[in-house]
CSV table of C-alpha atoms in Angstrom, one decimal:
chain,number,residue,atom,x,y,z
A,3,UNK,CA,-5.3,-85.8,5.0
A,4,UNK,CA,-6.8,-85.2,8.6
A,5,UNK,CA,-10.2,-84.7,9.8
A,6,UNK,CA,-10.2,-82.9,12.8
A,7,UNK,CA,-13.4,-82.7,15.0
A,8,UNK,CA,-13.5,-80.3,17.6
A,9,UNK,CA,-16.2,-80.0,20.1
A,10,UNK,CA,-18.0,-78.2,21.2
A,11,UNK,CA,-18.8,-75.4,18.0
A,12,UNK,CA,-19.8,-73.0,20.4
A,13,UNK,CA,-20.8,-71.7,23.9
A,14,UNK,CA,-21.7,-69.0,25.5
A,15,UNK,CA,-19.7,-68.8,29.0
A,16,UNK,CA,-20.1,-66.9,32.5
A,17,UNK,CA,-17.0,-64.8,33.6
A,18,UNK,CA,-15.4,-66.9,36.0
A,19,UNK,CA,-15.9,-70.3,35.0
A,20,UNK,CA,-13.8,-72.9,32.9
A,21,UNK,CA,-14.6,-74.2,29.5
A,22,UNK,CA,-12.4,-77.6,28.0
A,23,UNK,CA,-12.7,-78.0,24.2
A,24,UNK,CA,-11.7,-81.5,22.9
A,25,UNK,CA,-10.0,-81.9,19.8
A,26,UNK,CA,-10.4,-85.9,18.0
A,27,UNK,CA,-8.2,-86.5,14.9
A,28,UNK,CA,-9.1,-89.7,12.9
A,29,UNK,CA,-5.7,-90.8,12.4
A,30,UNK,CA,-2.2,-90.5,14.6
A,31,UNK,CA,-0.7,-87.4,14.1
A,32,UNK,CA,2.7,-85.8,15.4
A,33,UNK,CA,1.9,-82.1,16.4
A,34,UNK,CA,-1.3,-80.8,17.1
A,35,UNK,CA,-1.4,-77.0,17.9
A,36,UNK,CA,-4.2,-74.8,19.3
A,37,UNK,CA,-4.5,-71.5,18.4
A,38,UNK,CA,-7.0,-67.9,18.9
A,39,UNK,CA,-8.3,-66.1,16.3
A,40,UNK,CA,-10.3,-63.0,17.1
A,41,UNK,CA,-13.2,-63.0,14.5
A,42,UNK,CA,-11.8,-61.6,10.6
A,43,UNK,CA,-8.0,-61.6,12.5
A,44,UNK,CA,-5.0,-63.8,12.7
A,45,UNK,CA,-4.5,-66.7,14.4
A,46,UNK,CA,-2.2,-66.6,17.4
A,47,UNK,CA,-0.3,-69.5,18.4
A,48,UNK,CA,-1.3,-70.8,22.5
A,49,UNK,CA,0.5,-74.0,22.6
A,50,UNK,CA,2.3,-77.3,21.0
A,51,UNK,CA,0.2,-80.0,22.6
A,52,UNK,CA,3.3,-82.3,23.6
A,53,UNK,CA,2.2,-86.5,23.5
A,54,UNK,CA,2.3,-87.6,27.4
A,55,UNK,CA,4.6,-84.5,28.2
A,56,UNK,CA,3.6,-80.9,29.2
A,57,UNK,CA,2.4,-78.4,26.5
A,58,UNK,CA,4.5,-75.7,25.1
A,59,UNK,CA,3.5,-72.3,25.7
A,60,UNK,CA,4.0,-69.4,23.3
A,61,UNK,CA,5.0,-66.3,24.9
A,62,UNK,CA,1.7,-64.3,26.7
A,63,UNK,CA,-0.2,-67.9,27.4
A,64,UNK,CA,0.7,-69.7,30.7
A,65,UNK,CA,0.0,-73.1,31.2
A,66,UNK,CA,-2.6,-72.1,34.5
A,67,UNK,CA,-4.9,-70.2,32.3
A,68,UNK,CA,-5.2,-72.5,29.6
A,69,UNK,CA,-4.3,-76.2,30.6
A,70,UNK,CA,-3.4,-78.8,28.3
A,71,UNK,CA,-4.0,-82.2,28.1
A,72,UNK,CA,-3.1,-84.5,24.9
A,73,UNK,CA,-2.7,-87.8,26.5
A,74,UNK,CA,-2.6,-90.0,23.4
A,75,UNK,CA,-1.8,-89.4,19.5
A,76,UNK,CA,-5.1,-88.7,18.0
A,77,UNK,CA,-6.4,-86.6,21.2
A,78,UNK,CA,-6.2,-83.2,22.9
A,79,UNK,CA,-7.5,-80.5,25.4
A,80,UNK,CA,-8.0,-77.2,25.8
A,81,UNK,CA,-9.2,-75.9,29.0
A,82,UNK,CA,-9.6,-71.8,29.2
A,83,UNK,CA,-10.0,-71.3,33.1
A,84,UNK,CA,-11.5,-69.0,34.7
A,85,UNK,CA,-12.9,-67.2,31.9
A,86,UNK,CA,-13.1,-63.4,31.3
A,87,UNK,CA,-14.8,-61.3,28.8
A,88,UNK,CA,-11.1,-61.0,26.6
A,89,UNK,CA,-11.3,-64.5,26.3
A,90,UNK,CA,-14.0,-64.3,24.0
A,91,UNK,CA,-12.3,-65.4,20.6
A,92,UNK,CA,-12.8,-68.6,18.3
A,93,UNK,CA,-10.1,-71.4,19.4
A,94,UNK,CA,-9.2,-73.6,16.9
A,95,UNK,CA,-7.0,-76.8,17.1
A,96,UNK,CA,-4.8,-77.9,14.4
A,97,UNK,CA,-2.3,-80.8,13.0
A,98,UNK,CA,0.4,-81.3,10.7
A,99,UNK,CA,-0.5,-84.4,8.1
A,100,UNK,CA,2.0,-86.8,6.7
A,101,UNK,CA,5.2,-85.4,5.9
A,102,UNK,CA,4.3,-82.5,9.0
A,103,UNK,CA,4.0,-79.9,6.3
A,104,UNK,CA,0.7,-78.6,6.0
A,105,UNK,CA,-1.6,-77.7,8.7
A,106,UNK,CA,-4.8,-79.1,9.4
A,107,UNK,CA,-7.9,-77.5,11.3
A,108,UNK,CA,-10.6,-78.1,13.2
A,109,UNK,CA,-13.8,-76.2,12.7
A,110,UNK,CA,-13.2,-74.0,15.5
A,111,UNK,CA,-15.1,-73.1,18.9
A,112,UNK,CA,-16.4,-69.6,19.1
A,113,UNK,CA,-16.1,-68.9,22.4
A,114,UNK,CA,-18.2,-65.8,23.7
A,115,UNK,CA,-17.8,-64.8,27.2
A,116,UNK,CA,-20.4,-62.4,29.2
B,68,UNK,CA,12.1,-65.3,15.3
B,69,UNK,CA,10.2,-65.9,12.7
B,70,UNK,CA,7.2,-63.2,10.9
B,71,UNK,CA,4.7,-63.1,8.1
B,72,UNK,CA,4.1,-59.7,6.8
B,73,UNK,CA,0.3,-59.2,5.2
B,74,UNK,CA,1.0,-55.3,4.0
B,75,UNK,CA,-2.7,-55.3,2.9
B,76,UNK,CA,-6.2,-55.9,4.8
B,77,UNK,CA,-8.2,-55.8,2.1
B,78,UNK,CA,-8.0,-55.9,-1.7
B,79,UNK,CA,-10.5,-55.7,-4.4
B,80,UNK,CA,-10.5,-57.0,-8.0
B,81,UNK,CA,-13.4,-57.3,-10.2
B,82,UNK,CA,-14.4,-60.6,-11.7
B,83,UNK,CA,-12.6,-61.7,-14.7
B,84,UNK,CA,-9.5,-59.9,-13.8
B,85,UNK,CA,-6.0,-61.1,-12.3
B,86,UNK,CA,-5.4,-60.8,-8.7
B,87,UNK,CA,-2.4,-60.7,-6.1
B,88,UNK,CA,-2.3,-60.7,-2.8
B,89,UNK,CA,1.0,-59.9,-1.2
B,90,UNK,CA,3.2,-61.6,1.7
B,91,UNK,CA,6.5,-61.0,2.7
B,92,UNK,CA,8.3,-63.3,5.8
B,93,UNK,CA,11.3,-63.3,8.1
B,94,UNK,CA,13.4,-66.5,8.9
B,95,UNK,CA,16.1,-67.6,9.8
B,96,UNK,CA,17.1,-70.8,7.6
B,97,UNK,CA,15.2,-72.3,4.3
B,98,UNK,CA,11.0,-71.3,5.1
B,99,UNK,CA,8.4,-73.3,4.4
B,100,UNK,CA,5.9,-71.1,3.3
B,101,UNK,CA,2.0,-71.5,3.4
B,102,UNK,CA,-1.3,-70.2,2.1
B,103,UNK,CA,-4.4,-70.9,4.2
B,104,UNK,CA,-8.0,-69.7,3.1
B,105,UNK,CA,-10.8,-69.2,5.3
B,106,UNK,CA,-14.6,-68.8,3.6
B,107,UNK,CA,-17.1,-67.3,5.4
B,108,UNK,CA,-18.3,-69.3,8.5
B,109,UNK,CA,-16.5,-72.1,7.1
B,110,UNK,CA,-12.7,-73.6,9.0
B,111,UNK,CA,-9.5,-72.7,7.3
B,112,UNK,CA,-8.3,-74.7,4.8
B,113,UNK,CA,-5.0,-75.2,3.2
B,114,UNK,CA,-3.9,-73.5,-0.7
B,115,UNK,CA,-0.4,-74.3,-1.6
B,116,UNK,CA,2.7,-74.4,-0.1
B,117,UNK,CA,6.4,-73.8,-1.0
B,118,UNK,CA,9.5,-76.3,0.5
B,119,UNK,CA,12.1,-76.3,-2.2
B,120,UNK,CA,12.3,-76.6,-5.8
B,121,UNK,CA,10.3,-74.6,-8.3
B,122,UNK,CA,9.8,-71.0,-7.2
B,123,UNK,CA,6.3,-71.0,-8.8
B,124,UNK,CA,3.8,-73.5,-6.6
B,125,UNK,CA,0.0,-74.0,-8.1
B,126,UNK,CA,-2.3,-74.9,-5.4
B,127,UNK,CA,-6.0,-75.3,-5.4
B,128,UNK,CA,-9.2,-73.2,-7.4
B,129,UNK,CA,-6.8,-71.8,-9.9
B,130,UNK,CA,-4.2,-70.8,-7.2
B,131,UNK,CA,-0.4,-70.6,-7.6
B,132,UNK,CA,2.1,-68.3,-5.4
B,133,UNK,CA,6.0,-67.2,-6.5
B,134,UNK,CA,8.6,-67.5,-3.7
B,135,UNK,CA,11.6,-65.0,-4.3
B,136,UNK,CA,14.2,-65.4,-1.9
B,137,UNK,CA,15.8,-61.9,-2.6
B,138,UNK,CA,13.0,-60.0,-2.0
B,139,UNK,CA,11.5,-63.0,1.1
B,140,UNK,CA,8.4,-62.7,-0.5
B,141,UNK,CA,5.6,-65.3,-1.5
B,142,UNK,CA,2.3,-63.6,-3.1
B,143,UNK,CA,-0.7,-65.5,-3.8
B,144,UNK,CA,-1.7,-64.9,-7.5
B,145,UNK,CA,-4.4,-66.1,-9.7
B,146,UNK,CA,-4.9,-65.1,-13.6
B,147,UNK,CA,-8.8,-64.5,-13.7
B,148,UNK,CA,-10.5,-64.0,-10.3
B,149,UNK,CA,-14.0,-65.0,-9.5
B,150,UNK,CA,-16.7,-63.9,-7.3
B,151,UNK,CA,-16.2,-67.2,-5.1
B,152,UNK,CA,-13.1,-66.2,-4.6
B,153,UNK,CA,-14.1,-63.6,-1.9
B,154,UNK,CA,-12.5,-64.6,1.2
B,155,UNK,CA,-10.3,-64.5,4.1
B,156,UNK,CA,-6.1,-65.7,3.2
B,157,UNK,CA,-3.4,-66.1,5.2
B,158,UNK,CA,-0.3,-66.2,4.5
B,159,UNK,CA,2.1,-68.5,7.2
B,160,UNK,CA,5.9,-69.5,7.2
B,161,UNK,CA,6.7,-72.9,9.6
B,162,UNK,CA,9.9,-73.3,11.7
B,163,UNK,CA,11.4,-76.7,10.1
B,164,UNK,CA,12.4,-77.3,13.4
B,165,UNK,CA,9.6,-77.0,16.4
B,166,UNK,CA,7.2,-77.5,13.6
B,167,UNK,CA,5.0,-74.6,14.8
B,168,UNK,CA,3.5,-71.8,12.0
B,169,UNK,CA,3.5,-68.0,12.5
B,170,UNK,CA,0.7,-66.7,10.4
B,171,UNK,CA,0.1,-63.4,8.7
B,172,UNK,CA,-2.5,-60.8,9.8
B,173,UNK,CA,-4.4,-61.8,7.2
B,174,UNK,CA,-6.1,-60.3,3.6
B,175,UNK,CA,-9.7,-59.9,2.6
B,176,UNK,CA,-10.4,-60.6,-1.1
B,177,UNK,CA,-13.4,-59.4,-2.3
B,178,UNK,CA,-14.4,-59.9,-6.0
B,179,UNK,CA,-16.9,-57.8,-7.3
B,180,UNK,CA,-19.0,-59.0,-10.6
């Protein structure tokens, strides 16, 4: 198993600035994944955080609004930039264990936006 | 592309009796399929998951989930529900290859006593 601990929980942003979430996994891991959920809805895929390469961005998520960084195996980034009020969601950051079957998360960051 | 159908957002069993909570997917090639839970204020966590083999998975709490290929569907199932039970469950199919999941819309499962 992973533990995933993603920082910080929550925060409570101004409309226009930038917020970086950090994602630590206890153990070496090959694909960590952020993803938004809107609160009681799915989770959408933003990105494959790529190991000393540039993220991959799903369709509708462009790498200016929400930069990337995973620089080594157990680490990662999320920045959401220049924040609006739609950008208020919970972002959570997940991995694949041993065997990259099952996903593993993180205990989110509820992002509210005013 | 790959897609997880949830055709329900809510459905409601009272304690003591069986539940099932449907999931139908799209993909191209052999799918991994996945059920996630998410309690209250509490981080998703994993149920069971389907690769190959047995069509019938058992998972955690009493869990277990048939994959039918004919009709690409994998419901979550569980004999005898309880009120702890209540929660939020995806359903989520993985591309082998990038290794990224598409998740259903999601079901809430209340149990009433």
């Amino acid at each position: 198993s992973a533990v995933i601990s993603q920082k910080p929980s929550r925060d409570i942003c101004q409309r226009g600035t930038s917020l970086t979430i950090q994602c630590q996994v206890d153990s070496q891991v090959t694909m960590m994944f952020w993803y938004r959920q809107q609160p009681g809805q799915s989770l959408t895929l933003i990105a494959t955080a790529n190991q000393g390469s540039e993220a991959t961005y799903e369709s509708g998520f462009v790498i200016d609004k929400f930069p990337i960084s995973r620089p080594n195996l157990t680490f990662s980034t999320l920045t959401v930039s220049n924040m609006s009020p739609e950008d208020s969601s919970i972002y959570l950051c997940s991995v694949t264990g041993t065997g990259n079957e099952k996903l593993f998360f993180g205990s989110g960051t509820q992002l509210s936006v005013l | 592309a790959q897609s997880v159908a949830q055709p329900e957002d809510q459905v409601n069993v009272a304690e003591g009796n069986p539940l099932t909570v449907k999931c139908t997917y799209s993909v191209s090639g052999n799918p991994y399929l996945f059920w996630y839970v998410q309690y209250p204020n509490r981080g998703l966590q994993f149920l069971l998951k389907y690769i190959t083999g047995d069509n019938l998975v058992k998972g955690s709490y009493g869990f277990e989930a048939e994959f039918n290929k004919s009709q690409t569907s994998f419901h979550l199932k569980k004999p005898s529900a309880l009120v702890s039970d209540s929660a939020l469950y995806f359903c989520a199919v993985r591309d082998t290859n990038a290794g990224k999941s598409t998740f259903g819309d999601g079901t809430t499962l209340t149990v009433k006593p």
